[in-house]
Amino acid sequence: MSGILLVLMAITLASAKIFEKCELADVLENKHNVKRDQIKTWVCIANHRKSFNTQEIISNEDGSKVYGLFEINNKLWCEDNDNDPSFNNICNMPCSSRSM
């Protein structure tokens, strides 16, 4: 599971990109070797956001933010300049491509 999360973060942190459904499926399968039976789930998650925008940032009521296609949350998975000290950064990665 952690490998898939790292792939999703890499896609999320890519330079600004708005995907089409089939294009995202192709990138997941052919560039990041995501198993075909998992691709439908990840495309569905991205589709739920409606924008397929890798650079979308949404602020939550608790002060955390979610980033990109798969809503990678800075409360758990990545770090940005606004992180509360109690937030985790489990993947030890920046949330923004600007800080990579």
XYZ file of C-alpha atoms in Angstrom:
100
model
C 0.000 0.000 0.000
C 2.814 2.446 0.795
C 4.208 1.989 -2.724
C 0.890 2.982 -4.257
C 0.685 5.995 -1.963
C 4.126 7.145 -3.109
C 3.048 6.794 -6.753
C -0.097 8.796 -6.056
C 1.916 11.482 -4.315
C 4.312 11.660 -7.263
C 1.391 12.190 -9.632
C -0.193 14.702 -7.274
C 3.042 16.650 -6.924
C 3.763 16.706 -10.632
C 3.772 20.013 -12.435
C 0.277 21.392 -12.978
C -1.686 18.899 -15.022
C -5.362 18.289 -15.638
C -5.915 14.693 -16.712
C -8.637 13.017 -18.715
C -9.887 9.734 -17.197
C -8.253 7.460 -19.777
C -5.015 9.439 -19.683
C -4.792 9.048 -15.898
C -5.481 5.316 -16.185
C -2.721 5.020 -18.779
C -0.209 6.919 -16.612
C -1.046 4.812 -13.559
C -0.669 1.551 -15.463
C 2.192 2.224 -17.845
C 4.351 4.783 -16.059
C 3.786 3.782 -12.432
C 2.959 0.055 -12.817
C -0.245 0.224 -10.775
C -2.079 -3.088 -11.078
C -4.910 -2.971 -13.573
C -7.498 -4.148 -11.009
C -6.635 -1.129 -8.805
C -6.731 1.517 -11.540
C -10.547 1.749 -11.606
C -10.564 2.584 -7.907
C -7.966 5.351 -8.214
C -9.591 6.869 -11.297
C -12.927 6.786 -9.439
C -11.360 8.635 -6.499
C -9.927 11.280 -8.826
C -13.251 11.510 -10.662
C -15.026 12.179 -7.364
C -13.052 15.419 -7.190
C -14.379 16.281 -10.663
C -11.370 18.379 -11.699
C -8.579 15.806 -12.311
C -6.270 18.718 -11.396
C -2.908 17.757 -9.881
C -2.451 21.228 -8.358
C -5.812 21.604 -6.614
C -5.467 22.540 -2.923
C -8.468 22.515 -0.583
C -8.431 23.865 2.992
C -10.339 21.854 5.592
C -12.107 23.195 8.675
C -9.504 21.580 10.976
C -6.714 23.636 9.381
C -5.334 20.803 7.283
C -5.150 20.895 3.489
C -5.636 18.274 0.805
C -3.579 18.279 -2.366
C -4.265 17.207 -5.926
C -6.120 14.356 -7.561
C -6.156 12.014 -4.600
C -6.533 14.553 -1.785
C -3.197 13.802 -0.108
C -3.657 15.358 3.334
C -0.922 17.364 5.059
C -2.248 16.205 8.420
C -0.948 12.686 7.754
C 0.980 12.162 4.539
C 3.066 15.209 3.637
C 4.457 18.462 5.011
C 3.905 22.027 3.893
C 4.866 25.386 5.373
C 1.579 25.588 7.291
C 1.810 22.235 9.079
C 0.723 22.179 12.685
C 3.492 20.515 14.783
C 1.023 17.729 15.672
C 0.647 16.724 11.990
C 2.511 13.556 10.991
C 4.130 13.598 7.488
C 4.208 9.797 7.398
C 5.746 9.692 3.902
C 8.407 12.277 4.774
C 7.628 14.242 1.613
C 6.733 17.845 0.847
C 3.118 18.561 -0.147
C 4.050 21.089 -2.798
C 6.152 20.617 -5.915
C 7.517 24.107 -5.204
C 9.367 22.692 -2.213
C 10.727 19.599 -3.958
